[in-house]
Coordinates of N, CA and C in Angstrom, one line a residue:
M1 N -6.7 14.1 -9.8 CA -5.8 14.0 -8.7 C -4.5 13.2 -9.1
E2 N -3.4 13.8 -8.7 CA -2.1 13.1 -9.0 C -1.7 12.2 -7.8
N3 N -1.0 11.2 -8.1 CA -0.5 10.2 -7.1 C 0.6 10.8 -6.3
R4 N 0.4 11.2 -5.0 CA 1.4 11.8 -4.2 C 2.6 10.8 -3.9
I5 N 2.3 9.6 -4.0 CA 3.4 8.6 -3.7 C 4.4 8.6 -4.9
K6 N 3.8 8.6 -6.1 CA 4.7 8.7 -7.3 C 5.4 10.0 -7.4
Q7 N 4.8 11.1 -6.9 CA 5.4 12.4 -6.9 C 6.6 12.3 -5.9
A8 N 6.4 11.8 -4.8 CA 7.5 11.7 -3.8 C 8.7 10.9 -4.3
F9 N 8.4 9.7 -5.0 CA 9.4 8.9 -5.5 C 10.2 9.7 -6.6
A10 N 9.5 10.4 -7.4 CA 10.1 11.2 -8.5 C 11.0 12.3 -7.9
E11 N 10.7 12.8 -6.8 CA 11.4 13.9 -6.1 C 12.5 13.3 -5.2
G12 N 12.6 12.0 -5.1 CA 13.7 11.4 -4.3 C 13.4 11.4 -2.9
R13 N 12.2 11.5 -2.4 CA 11.9 11.5 -1.0 C 10.9 10.3 -0.7
A14 N 10.9 10.1 0.6 CA 10.0 9.0 1.1 C 8.5 9.4 1.1
A15 N 7.6 8.5 0.9 CA 6.2 8.7 1.0 C 5.8 8.1 2.3
L16 N 5.1 8.9 3.1 CA 4.6 8.4 4.4 C 3.1 8.2 4.4
G17 N 2.7 7.0 4.9 CA 1.3 6.7 4.8 C 0.7 6.2 6.1
M18 N -0.6 6.0 6.1 CA -1.3 5.5 7.3 C -2.2 4.4 6.9
F19 N -2.0 3.2 7.5 CA -2.9 2.1 7.3 C -4.2 2.4 8.1
V20 N -5.3 2.6 7.4 CA -6.6 2.9 8.1 C -7.3 1.6 8.3
M21 N -7.3 1.1 9.5 CA -7.9 -0.2 9.8 C -9.4 -0.1 10.1
V22 N -9.8 1.1 10.6 CA -11.2 1.4 10.9 C -11.9 2.1 9.7
P23 N -13.0 1.7 9.2 CA -13.6 2.3 8.0 C -14.3 3.6 8.4
S24 N -13.5 4.6 8.7 CA -14.0 5.9 9.1 C -13.6 7.0 8.2
P25 N -14.5 7.6 7.4 CA -14.1 8.8 6.6 C -13.4 9.9 7.4
A26 N -13.8 10.1 8.6 CA -13.2 11.2 9.4 C -11.7 10.8 9.7
L27 N -11.5 9.6 10.0 CA -10.1 9.1 10.3 C -9.2 9.3 9.0
V28 N -9.8 9.0 7.9 CA -9.1 9.1 6.6 C -8.7 10.6 6.4
E29 N -9.7 11.5 6.7 CA -9.5 12.9 6.5 C -8.4 13.4 7.5
M30 N -8.5 12.9 8.7 CA -7.5 13.4 9.7 C -6.1 13.0 9.3
S31 N -6.0 11.8 8.7 CA -4.6 11.4 8.2 C -4.1 12.3 7.1
G32 N -5.0 12.7 6.2 CA -4.6 13.6 5.2 C -4.3 15.0 5.7
H33 N -5.1 15.5 6.6 CA -4.9 16.8 7.2 C -3.6 16.9 8.0
A34 N -3.2 15.7 8.6 CA -2.0 15.6 9.4 C -0.7 15.6 8.5
G35 N -0.9 15.4 7.1 CA 0.2 15.5 6.2 C 0.6 14.2 5.6
F36 N 0.0 13.1 5.9 CA 0.4 11.9 5.3 C 0.2 11.9 3.8
D37 N 1.1 11.4 3.1 CA 1.1 11.4 1.6 C 0.0 10.4 1.1
F38 N -0.3 9.4 1.8 CA -1.3 8.4 1.4 C -1.9 7.7 2.6
V39 N -3.0 7.1 2.3 CA -3.7 6.2 3.2 C -3.9 4.8 2.5
I40 N -3.8 3.8 3.3 CA -4.1 2.4 2.8 C -5.4 2.0 3.4
L41 N -6.4 1.9 2.6 CA -7.7 1.4 3.1 C -7.7 -0.1 3.1
D42 N -7.8 -0.7 4.3 CA -7.5 -2.1 4.4 C -8.8 -2.9 4.4
T43 N -8.9 -3.7 3.3 CA -10.0 -4.6 3.2 C -9.6 -6.1 3.5
E44 N -8.3 -6.3 3.7 CA -7.9 -7.6 4.1 C -8.1 -7.9 5.6
H45 N -7.4 -7.1 6.4 CA -7.5 -7.3 7.9 C -8.4 -6.2 8.5
G46 N -8.6 -5.1 7.8 CA -9.5 -4.0 8.4 C -10.9 -4.3 8.1
A47 N -11.8 -3.4 8.6 CA -13.2 -3.7 8.5 C -13.9 -3.0 7.3
A48 N -13.1 -2.4 6.4 CA -13.7 -1.7 5.3 C -14.3 -2.7 4.3
G49 N -15.5 -2.4 3.8 CA -16.2 -3.3 2.9 C -16.4 -2.6 1.6
P50 N -16.9 -3.3 0.6 CA -17.1 -2.7 -0.7 C -18.1 -1.6 -0.7
E51 N -19.1 -1.7 0.2 CA -20.2 -0.7 0.2 C -19.7 0.7 0.6
G52 N -18.7 0.7 1.6 CA -18.2 2.0 2.1 C -16.9 2.4 1.5
L53 N -16.3 1.6 0.6 CA -15.0 2.0 0.1 C -15.0 3.3 -0.7
E54 N -16.0 3.5 -1.5 CA -16.1 4.8 -2.3 C -16.1 6.0 -1.3
H55 N -16.8 5.9 -0.2 CA -16.8 7.0 0.7 C -15.4 7.3 1.4
L56 N -14.7 6.2 1.6 CA -13.4 6.4 2.2 C -12.4 7.0 1.2
V57 N -12.5 6.6 -0.1 CA -11.7 7.1 -1.2 C -12.0 8.6 -1.3
R58 N -13.3 9.0 -1.3 CA -13.7 10.4 -1.4 C -13.2 11.2 -0.3
A59 N -13.1 10.7 0.9 CA -12.6 11.4 2.1 C -11.1 11.6 1.9
A60 N -10.4 10.7 1.3 CA -9.0 10.8 1.1 C -8.7 12.0 0.1
E61 N -9.5 12.0 -1.0 CA -9.4 13.0 -2.0 C -9.7 14.4 -1.4
T62 N -10.7 14.5 -0.5 CA -11.0 15.7 0.1 C -9.9 16.3 1.0
A63 N -9.2 15.4 1.6 CA -8.1 15.8 2.5 C -6.7 15.8 1.8
G64 N -6.7 15.6 0.5 CA -5.5 15.7 -0.3 C -4.5 14.6 -0.1
T65 N -4.9 13.4 0.3 CA -4.0 12.3 0.5 C -4.4 11.2 -0.5
T66 N -3.4 10.5 -1.0 CA -3.6 9.5 -2.0 C -4.2 8.2 -1.5
P67 N -5.4 7.7 -2.0 CA -6.0 6.5 -1.5 C -5.5 5.3 -2.2
I68 N -5.0 4.3 -1.4 CA -4.6 3.0 -1.8 C -5.4 2.0 -1.1
V69 N -5.8 0.9 -1.8 CA -6.6 -0.1 -1.2 C -5.8 -1.4 -1.1
R70 N -5.8 -2.0 0.1 CA -5.2 -3.3 0.2 C -6.4 -4.3 0.0
V71 N -6.3 -5.0 -1.1 CA -7.4 -5.9 -1.5 C -7.3 -7.2 -0.6
T72 N -8.3 -8.0 -0.6 CA -8.3 -9.2 0.3 C -7.5 -10.3 -0.3
M73 N -7.4 -10.3 -1.7 CA -6.6 -11.3 -2.4 C -6.3 -10.8 -3.8
N74 N -5.4 -11.5 -4.4 CA -4.9 -11.1 -5.8 C -6.0 -11.6 -6.8
D75 N -7.1 -10.8 -6.8 CA -8.2 -11.1 -7.7 C -8.6 -10.0 -8.6
R76 N -8.7 -10.2 -9.9 CA -9.0 -9.2 -10.9 C -10.2 -8.4 -10.5
A77 N -11.3 -9.1 -10.1 CA -12.5 -8.4 -9.8 C -12.4 -7.4 -8.6
L78 N -11.7 -7.9 -7.6 CA -11.5 -7.1 -6.4 C -10.7 -5.8 -6.7
I79 N -9.6 -6.0 -7.5 CA -8.8 -4.9 -7.9 C -9.6 -3.9 -8.7
L80 N -10.4 -4.4 -9.6 CA -11.2 -3.5 -10.5 C -12.1 -2.7 -9.7
R81 N -12.8 -3.3 -8.7 CA -13.7 -2.6 -7.8 C -13.0 -1.5 -7.1
A82 N -11.8 -1.7 -6.6 CA -11.1 -0.7 -5.8 C -10.7 0.4 -6.7
L83 N -10.2 0.1 -7.9 CA -9.8 1.2 -8.9 C -10.9 1.9 -9.4
D84 N -12.0 1.3 -9.7 CA -13.2 2.0 -10.2 C -13.8 2.9 -9.2
A85 N -13.6 2.6 -7.9 CA -14.1 3.5 -6.8 C -13.2 4.7 -6.7
G86 N -12.1 4.7 -7.4 CA -11.2 5.9 -7.4 C -9.9 5.7 -6.7
A87 N -9.6 4.5 -6.2 CA -8.3 4.3 -5.6 C -7.2 4.6 -6.6
L88 N -6.0 5.1 -6.1 CA -4.9 5.4 -7.0 C -3.9 4.3 -7.0
G89 N -4.3 3.1 -6.5 CA -3.3 2.0 -6.4 C -3.9 0.9 -5.5
V90 N -3.2 -0.2 -5.6 CA -3.6 -1.3 -4.7 C -2.4 -1.9 -4.1
L91 N -2.6 -2.5 -2.9 CA -1.6 -3.3 -2.2 C -2.1 -4.7 -2.3
V92 N -1.3 -5.6 -2.9 CA -1.8 -7.0 -3.2 C -1.1 -7.9 -2.2
P93 N -1.8 -8.6 -1.4 CA -1.1 -9.5 -0.4 C -0.7 -10.8 -1.0
H94 N 0.2 -11.5 -0.3 CA 0.7 -12.8 -0.6 C 1.0 -13.1 -2.1
V95 N 1.8 -12.2 -2.6 CA 2.4 -12.5 -4.0 C 3.5 -13.4 -3.9
L96 N 3.4 -14.6 -4.5 CA 4.4 -15.6 -4.3 C 5.3 -15.8 -5.5
S97 N 4.9 -15.3 -6.7 CA 5.6 -15.7 -7.9 C 5.6 -14.6 -8.9
V98 N 6.3 -14.8 -10.0 CA 6.2 -13.9 -11.1 C 4.8 -13.8 -11.7
A99 N 4.2 -15.0 -11.8 CA 2.9 -15.1 -12.4 C 1.9 -14.3 -11.5
D100 N 2.0 -14.3 -10.2 CA 1.2 -13.5 -9.3 C 1.4 -12.0 -9.5
A101 N 2.6 -11.6 -9.6 CA 2.9 -10.2 -9.8 C 2.4 -9.7 -11.2
Q102 N 2.6 -10.5 -12.2 CA 2.1 -10.2 -13.5 C 0.6 -10.1 -13.5
A103 N -0.1 -10.9 -12.8 CA -1.6 -10.9 -12.7 C -2.0 -9.6 -12.0
A104 N -1.3 -9.2 -11.0 CA -1.7 -8.0 -10.3 C -1.5 -6.7 -11.2
V105 N -0.4 -6.7 -11.9 CA -0.1 -5.6 -12.8 C -1.2 -5.5 -13.9
A106 N -1.5 -6.7 -14.5 CA -2.4 -6.8 -15.6 C -3.8 -6.3 -15.1
A107 N -4.2 -6.6 -13.9 CA -5.5 -6.2 -13.4 C -5.6 -4.7 -13.2
C108 N -4.4 -4.0 -13.0 CA -4.4 -2.6 -12.7 C -4.3 -1.7 -13.9
K109 N -3.8 -2.3 -15.0 CA -3.5 -1.5 -16.2 C -4.4 -1.8 -17.4
Y110 N -4.8 -0.7 -18.1 CA -5.6 -0.9 -19.3 C -4.7 -1.4 -20.4
P111 N -5.2 -2.0 -21.4 CA -4.4 -2.5 -22.6 C -3.8 -1.2 -23.2
P112 N -2.6 -1.4 -23.8 CA -1.9 -2.7 -24.0 C -1.0 -3.1 -22.8
E113 N -1.0 -2.4 -21.7 CA -0.2 -2.7 -20.6 C -0.8 -3.8 -19.7
G114 N -2.1 -4.0 -19.8 CA -2.8 -4.9 -18.9 C -4.2 -5.3 -19.5
I115 N -5.1 -5.8 -18.6 CA -6.4 -6.3 -19.1 C -7.5 -5.7 -18.3
R116 N -7.3 -4.5 -17.6 CA -8.3 -3.9 -16.8 C -9.5 -3.6 -17.7
G117 N -10.7 -3.9 -17.2 CA -11.9 -3.6 -18.0 C -12.2 -2.1 -17.9
L118 N -12.7 -1.5 -19.0 CA -13.0 -0.1 -19.1 C -14.4 0.2 -18.8
A119 N -14.6 1.2 -17.9 CA -16.0 1.8 -17.7 C -15.8 3.2 -17.2
T120 N -15.7 4.1 -18.2 CA -15.5 5.6 -17.8 C -16.7 6.1 -17.0
T121 N -17.8 5.4 -17.0 CA -19.0 5.8 -16.2 C -18.8 5.6 -14.8
A122 N -17.8 4.8 -14.4 CA -17.5 4.5 -13.0 C -16.9 5.8 -12.4
R123 N -16.8 5.8 -11.1 CA -16.3 7.0 -10.4 C -15.0 7.4 -10.8
A124 N -14.1 6.4 -11.0 CA -12.7 6.8 -11.5 C -12.7 7.5 -12.8
G125 N -13.7 7.3 -13.6 CA -13.8 8.0 -14.9 C -14.6 9.2 -14.9
R126 N -14.8 9.7 -13.6 CA -15.6 10.9 -13.4 C -17.0 10.7 -14.0
H127 N -17.5 9.5 -13.8 CA -18.9 9.2 -14.2 C -19.2 9.6 -15.7
G128 N -18.2 9.4 -16.5 CA -18.4 9.7 -17.9 C -18.0 11.1 -18.4
F129 N -17.5 11.9 -17.4 CA -17.1 13.3 -17.8 C -15.6 13.3 -18.1
R130 N -15.0 12.2 -18.4 CA -13.6 12.2 -18.9 C -13.5 11.3 -20.1
S131 N -12.8 11.8 -21.1 CA -12.7 11.0 -22.3 C -12.0 9.7 -22.1
V132 N -12.3 8.7 -23.0 CA -11.7 7.4 -22.9 C -10.2 7.5 -22.9
A133 N -9.7 8.2 -23.9 CA -8.2 8.4 -24.1 C -7.6 9.0 -22.9
E134 N -8.2 10.1 -22.3 CA -7.6 10.7 -21.2 C -7.7 9.8 -20.0
H135 N -8.7 9.1 -19.8 CA -8.9 8.2 -18.6 C -7.8 7.1 -18.7
I136 N -7.7 6.5 -19.8 CA -6.7 5.4 -19.9 C -5.3 5.9 -19.7
A137 N -4.9 7.0 -20.3 CA -3.6 7.5 -20.1 C -3.3 7.9 -18.7
W138 N -4.3 8.6 -18.1 CA -4.1 9.0 -16.7 C -4.0 7.8 -15.7
S139 N -4.9 6.8 -15.9 CA -4.9 5.7 -15.0 C -3.6 4.9 -15.1
N140 N -3.1 4.6 -16.4 CA -1.9 3.8 -16.5 C -0.7 4.6 -16.0
R141 N -0.8 5.9 -15.9 CA 0.3 6.7 -15.4 C 0.3 6.8 -13.9
E142 N -0.9 7.0 -13.3 CA -1.0 7.3 -11.9 C -1.2 6.1 -11.0
I143 N -1.8 5.0 -11.5 CA -2.1 3.9 -10.6 C -0.8 3.2 -10.1
L144 N -0.7 3.0 -8.8 CA 0.5 2.4 -8.2 C 0.2 0.9 -7.9
V145 N 1.2 0.0 -8.2 CA 1.0 -1.4 -8.0 C 2.1 -1.8 -6.9
A146 N 1.6 -2.2 -5.7 CA 2.5 -2.6 -4.7 C 2.1 -4.1 -4.4
V147 N 3.1 -4.9 -4.3 CA 2.9 -6.3 -4.0 C 3.6 -6.7 -2.7
Q148 N 2.9 -7.5 -1.9 CA 3.4 -7.9 -0.6 C 4.2 -9.2 -0.7
I149 N 5.4 -9.1 -0.3 CA 6.3 -10.3 -0.1 C 6.3 -10.7 1.3
E150 N 5.5 -11.7 1.7 CA 5.3 -12.0 3.1 C 5.2 -13.5 3.3
D151 N 5.7 -14.3 2.4 CA 5.7 -15.7 2.6 C 7.1 -16.3 2.3
R152 N 7.5 -17.3 3.0 CA 8.8 -17.9 2.8 C 9.0 -18.3 1.3
A153 N 7.9 -18.9 0.7 CA 8.1 -19.3 -0.7 C 8.3 -18.2 -1.7
A154 N 8.0 -17.0 -1.3 CA 8.2 -15.8 -2.2 C 9.6 -15.3 -2.2
V155 N 10.3 -15.5 -1.1 CA 11.7 -14.9 -0.9 C 12.6 -15.3 -2.1
P156 N 12.7 -16.6 -2.4 CA 13.6 -17.0 -3.5 C 13.2 -16.4 -4.9
A157 N 12.0 -15.9 -5.0 CA 11.5 -15.3 -6.2 C 11.5 -13.8 -6.2
A158 N 12.1 -13.2 -5.1 CA 12.0 -11.8 -4.9 C 12.6 -11.0 -6.1
E159 N 13.8 -11.5 -6.6 CA 14.4 -10.8 -7.7 C 13.6 -10.8 -9.0
A160 N 13.0 -12.0 -9.2 CA 12.2 -12.1 -10.4 C 10.9 -11.3 -10.3
I161 N 10.3 -11.3 -9.1 CA 9.1 -10.5 -8.9 C 9.4 -9.0 -9.1
A162 N 10.5 -8.6 -8.5 CA 10.8 -7.2 -8.6 C 11.0 -6.7 -10.1
A163 N 11.5 -7.7 -10.9 CA 11.8 -7.3 -12.3 C 10.5 -7.3 -13.2
V164 N 9.4 -7.7 -12.6 CA 8.1 -7.6 -13.4 C 7.8 -6.2 -13.8
P165 N 7.6 -5.9 -15.1 CA 7.3 -4.5 -15.5 C 5.9 -4.1 -14.9
G166 N 5.9 -2.9 -14.4 CA 4.7 -2.4 -13.8 C 4.6 -2.5 -12.3
V167 N 5.4 -3.3 -11.7 CA 5.5 -3.4 -10.2 C 6.2 -2.1 -9.7
D168 N 5.6 -1.4 -8.8 CA 6.2 -0.2 -8.3 C 6.9 -0.4 -6.9
V169 N 6.3 -1.2 -6.1 CA 6.7 -1.3 -4.7 C 6.7 -2.8 -4.3
L170 N 7.8 -3.2 -3.6 CA 7.8 -4.5 -2.9 C 7.6 -4.2 -1.5
F171 N 6.4 -4.6 -1.0 CA 6.1 -4.3 0.4 C 6.3 -5.6 1.3
V172 N 7.2 -5.4 2.3 CA 7.6 -6.5 3.1 C 6.5 -6.7 4.2
G173 N 6.0 -7.9 4.3 CA 5.0 -8.2 5.4 C 5.7 -9.0 6.5
P174 N 6.3 -8.3 7.5 CA 7.2 -9.0 8.5 C 6.4 -10.0 9.3
A175 N 5.2 -9.7 9.7 CA 4.4 -10.6 10.6 C 4.2 -11.9 9.9
D176 N 3.6 -11.9 8.7 CA 3.3 -13.2 8.0 C 4.6 -13.9 7.6
L177 N 5.6 -13.1 7.2 CA 6.9 -13.7 6.8 C 7.5 -14.4 8.0
S178 N 7.5 -13.8 9.2 CA 8.1 -14.5 10.3 C 7.3 -15.8 10.6
I179 N 6.0 -15.8 10.5 CA 5.2 -17.0 10.8 C 5.5 -18.1 9.8
S180 N 5.6 -17.7 8.5 CA 5.8 -18.7 7.4 C 7.2 -19.3 7.5
M181 N 8.1 -18.6 8.2 CA 9.5 -19.0 8.3 C 9.7 -19.8 9.6
G182 N 8.6 -19.9 10.4 CA 8.7 -20.7 11.6 C 9.2 -19.9 12.8
Y183 N 9.1 -18.6 12.7 CA 9.5 -17.7 13.9 C 8.3 -16.7 14.1
P184 N 7.2 -17.2 14.5 CA 6.0 -16.3 14.7 C 6.2 -15.2 15.7
G185 N 5.9 -13.9 15.2 CA 6.1 -12.8 16.0 C 7.5 -12.3 16.2
Q186 N 8.5 -13.0 15.5 CA 9.9 -12.6 15.7 C 10.4 -12.0 14.4
A187 N 9.9 -10.8 14.1 CA 10.4 -10.2 12.9 C 11.8 -9.8 12.9
D188 N 12.4 -9.7 14.1 CA 13.8 -9.3 14.2 C 14.7 -10.6 14.2
H189 N 14.2 -11.8 14.1 CA 15.0 -13.0 14.1 C 16.0 -12.9 12.9
P190 N 17.3 -13.3 13.1 CA 18.3 -13.2 12.1 C 17.9 -13.8 10.8
A191 N 17.2 -14.9 10.8 CA 16.8 -15.6 9.5 C 15.7 -14.8 8.8
V192 N 14.8 -14.2 9.6 CA 13.8 -13.3 9.0 C 14.4 -12.1 8.4
Q193 N 15.3 -11.5 9.1 CA 16.0 -10.3 8.7 C 16.9 -10.5 7.4
E194 N 17.4 -11.7 7.4 CA 18.2 -12.1 6.2 C 17.3 -12.1 5.0
A195 N 16.1 -12.7 5.1 CA 15.1 -12.7 4.0 C 14.7 -11.3 3.7
V196 N 14.5 -10.4 4.7 CA 14.1 -9.0 4.4 C 15.2 -8.3 3.6
T197 N 16.5 -8.6 4.0 CA 17.6 -7.9 3.3 C 17.6 -8.4 1.9
R198 N 17.3 -9.6 1.6 CA 17.3 -10.1 0.2 C 16.2 -9.4 -0.6
I199 N 15.0 -9.2 0.0 CA 14.0 -8.4 -0.6 C 14.4 -7.0 -0.9
F200 N 15.0 -6.4 0.1 CA 15.5 -5.0 -0.1 C 16.5 -4.9 -1.3
K201 N 17.4 -5.9 -1.4 CA 18.4 -5.9 -2.5 C 17.7 -6.2 -3.8
A202 N 16.7 -7.0 -3.8 CA 16.0 -7.3 -5.1 C 15.3 -6.1 -5.6
A203 N 14.7 -5.3 -4.7 CA 14.0 -4.1 -5.1 C 15.1 -3.1 -5.7
E204 N 16.2 -3.0 -4.9 CA 17.2 -2.0 -5.4 C 17.7 -2.4 -6.7
A205 N 18.0 -3.6 -7.0 CA 18.6 -4.1 -8.2 C 17.6 -3.8 -9.4
A206 N 16.3 -3.9 -9.1 CA 15.3 -3.7 -10.2 C 14.8 -2.2 -10.2
R207 N 15.4 -1.4 -9.4 CA 15.0 0.0 -9.3 C 13.5 0.1 -8.9
R208 N 13.1 -0.7 -7.9 CA 11.8 -0.6 -7.4 C 11.9 0.0 -5.9
E209 N 10.8 0.4 -5.4 CA 10.8 0.9 -4.0 C 10.4 -0.2 -3.1
V210 N 10.8 0.0 -1.8 CA 10.5 -1.0 -0.8 C 9.5 -0.4 0.2
G211 N 8.5 -1.2 0.6 CA 7.5 -0.7 1.5 C 7.7 -1.5 2.8
Y212 N 7.4 -0.8 4.0 CA 7.5 -1.4 5.3 C 6.6 -0.8 6.3
F213 N 6.2 -1.5 7.3 CA 5.5 -1.0 8.4 C 6.4 -0.3 9.4
V214 N 6.0 0.8 10.0 CA 6.8 1.4 11.0 C 5.9 1.7 12.2
R215 N 6.5 1.7 13.4 CA 5.7 1.9 14.6 C 5.8 3.4 15.1
D216 N 7.0 4.0 14.9 CA 7.2 5.3 15.4 C 8.2 6.1 14.5
A217 N 8.4 7.4 14.8 CA 9.3 8.2 14.0 C 10.7 7.7 14.0
A218 N 11.2 7.1 15.1 CA 12.6 6.6 15.1 C 12.7 5.4 14.1
G219 N 11.7 4.5 14.1 CA 11.7 3.4 13.2 C 11.6 3.9 11.7
A220 N 10.8 4.9 11.5 CA 10.7 5.4 10.1 C 12.1 6.0 9.6
K221 N 12.7 6.7 10.5 CA 14.0 7.3 10.1 C 15.1 6.2 9.9
S222 N 15.0 5.2 10.7 CA 16.0 4.1 10.6 C 15.8 3.4 9.2
L223 N 14.6 3.2 8.8 CA 14.3 2.5 7.5 C 14.6 3.4 6.4
M224 N 14.3 4.7 6.5 CA 14.7 5.7 5.5 C 16.1 5.7 5.2
A225 N 16.9 5.5 6.3 CA 18.4 5.5 6.1 C 18.8 4.3 5.3
R226 N 18.0 3.3 5.3 CA 18.3 2.0 4.5 C 17.7 2.1 3.1
G227 N 17.1 3.3 2.8 CA 16.6 3.5 1.4 C 15.1 3.1 1.3
V228 N 14.4 2.8 2.3 CA 13.0 2.6 2.2 C 12.2 3.9 2.0
R229 N 11.4 3.9 1.0 CA 10.7 5.1 0.7 C 9.1 5.0 0.6
F230 N 8.6 3.9 1.1 CA 7.2 3.6 1.2 C 6.9 3.1 2.6
L231 N 6.6 4.1 3.5 CA 6.5 3.8 4.9 C 5.1 3.9 5.4
T232 N 4.6 3.0 6.2 CA 3.2 3.0 6.7 C 3.1 2.8 8.2
F233 N 2.4 3.7 8.8 CA 2.0 3.6 10.2 C 0.6 2.9 10.2
S234 N 0.2 2.4 11.4 CA -1.1 1.8 11.5 C -2.0 2.7 12.4
S235 N -3.2 3.1 11.9 CA -4.0 4.0 12.6 C -4.4 3.4 14.0
T236 N -4.6 2.1 14.0 CA -5.0 1.4 15.3 C -3.9 1.5 16.3
S237 N -2.6 1.3 15.8 CA -1.5 1.3 16.7 C -1.2 2.8 17.2
V238 N -1.3 3.7 16.3 CA -1.1 5.1 16.7 C -2.1 5.6 17.7
I239 N -3.4 5.3 17.4 CA -4.5 5.7 18.3 C -4.4 5.0 19.7
G240 N -4.1 3.7 19.6 CA -4.0 2.9 20.8 C -2.9 3.4 21.7
A241 N -1.7 3.8 21.1 CA -0.6 4.3 21.9 C -1.0 5.6 22.5
A242 N -1.7 6.5 21.8 CA -2.1 7.7 22.3 C -3.0 7.5 23.5
F243 N -4.0 6.6 23.4 CA -4.9 6.3 24.5 C -4.1 5.8 25.7
R244 N -3.1 4.9 25.5 CA -2.4 4.4 26.6 C -1.6 5.5 27.3
D245 N -1.0 6.4 26.5 CA -0.1 7.5 27.0 C -1.0 8.5 27.9
V246 N -2.2 8.8 27.4 CA -3.1 9.6 28.2 C -3.4 9.0 29.5
M247 N -3.8 7.8 29.5 CA -4.2 7.1 30.7 C -3.0 7.0 31.7
K248 N -1.9 6.7 31.1 CA -0.7 6.5 32.0 C -0.3 7.9 32.6
G249 N -0.4 8.9 31.8 CA -0.1 10.3 32.3 C -1.1 10.7 33.4
V250 N -2.3 10.3 33.3 CA -3.3 10.7 34.3 C -3.1 9.9 35.6
R251 N -2.9 8.6 35.4 CA -2.7 7.7 36.6 C -1.4 8.0 37.3
D252 N -0.3 8.2 36.5 CA 1.0 8.5 37.2 C 1.0 9.8 37.9
G253 N 0.1 10.7 37.5 CA 0.1 12.0 38.2 C -0.9 12.1 39.3
A254 N -1.7 11.0 39.5 CA -2.7 11.0 40.5 C -2.2 10.9 41.9

């Protein structure tokens, strides 16, 4: 399976994804059948656990959407588990420094590009039905590394983080960023937006992509106009909004 996110970037278009907060293979499949380029299986704030992760990845593959895992922390073992399950990339939270970004990349890449441990007998290696050389080449080519810039301390290092070889996406975490800057829940505060703009510029200067949460189509189009090409909706928000709209429509018409 090829990475649809990297394909989109190569073609000069945005990749649209769905943060799957509920560990439901059916919901993952629905996201793929709806046409989303990727799903992010959330093990940080979502309920997905290591036991069910492989099933969620398999559901994504079945529906033709690229599976990405947001790990709980920047940990080599957690990243390895996600990739060995078949994820085509990871989203690493709370990356604060060049060293953090380098560690994330190293955990995702096989030598000489990184230090990922090799086990072609894992699911990602087709349980041993793929040669070592083929698996290493494919993995180092297709695995996407996205790092979250979501802390005040990380903003001054944005340019240096973006320049780390192997980093593909700088994902802005507006909620945590606003909290760390002293403006909880105020992602639109001028100071927060100034920090966001700096991250955008850092990514552009290093020829990296920017990732961002979106709530609706209008928000997605607005960010795309600013050059953002890694856009994610939230399954919980989308489903919750649909539930509210249905109930409102019924009650208003009663």
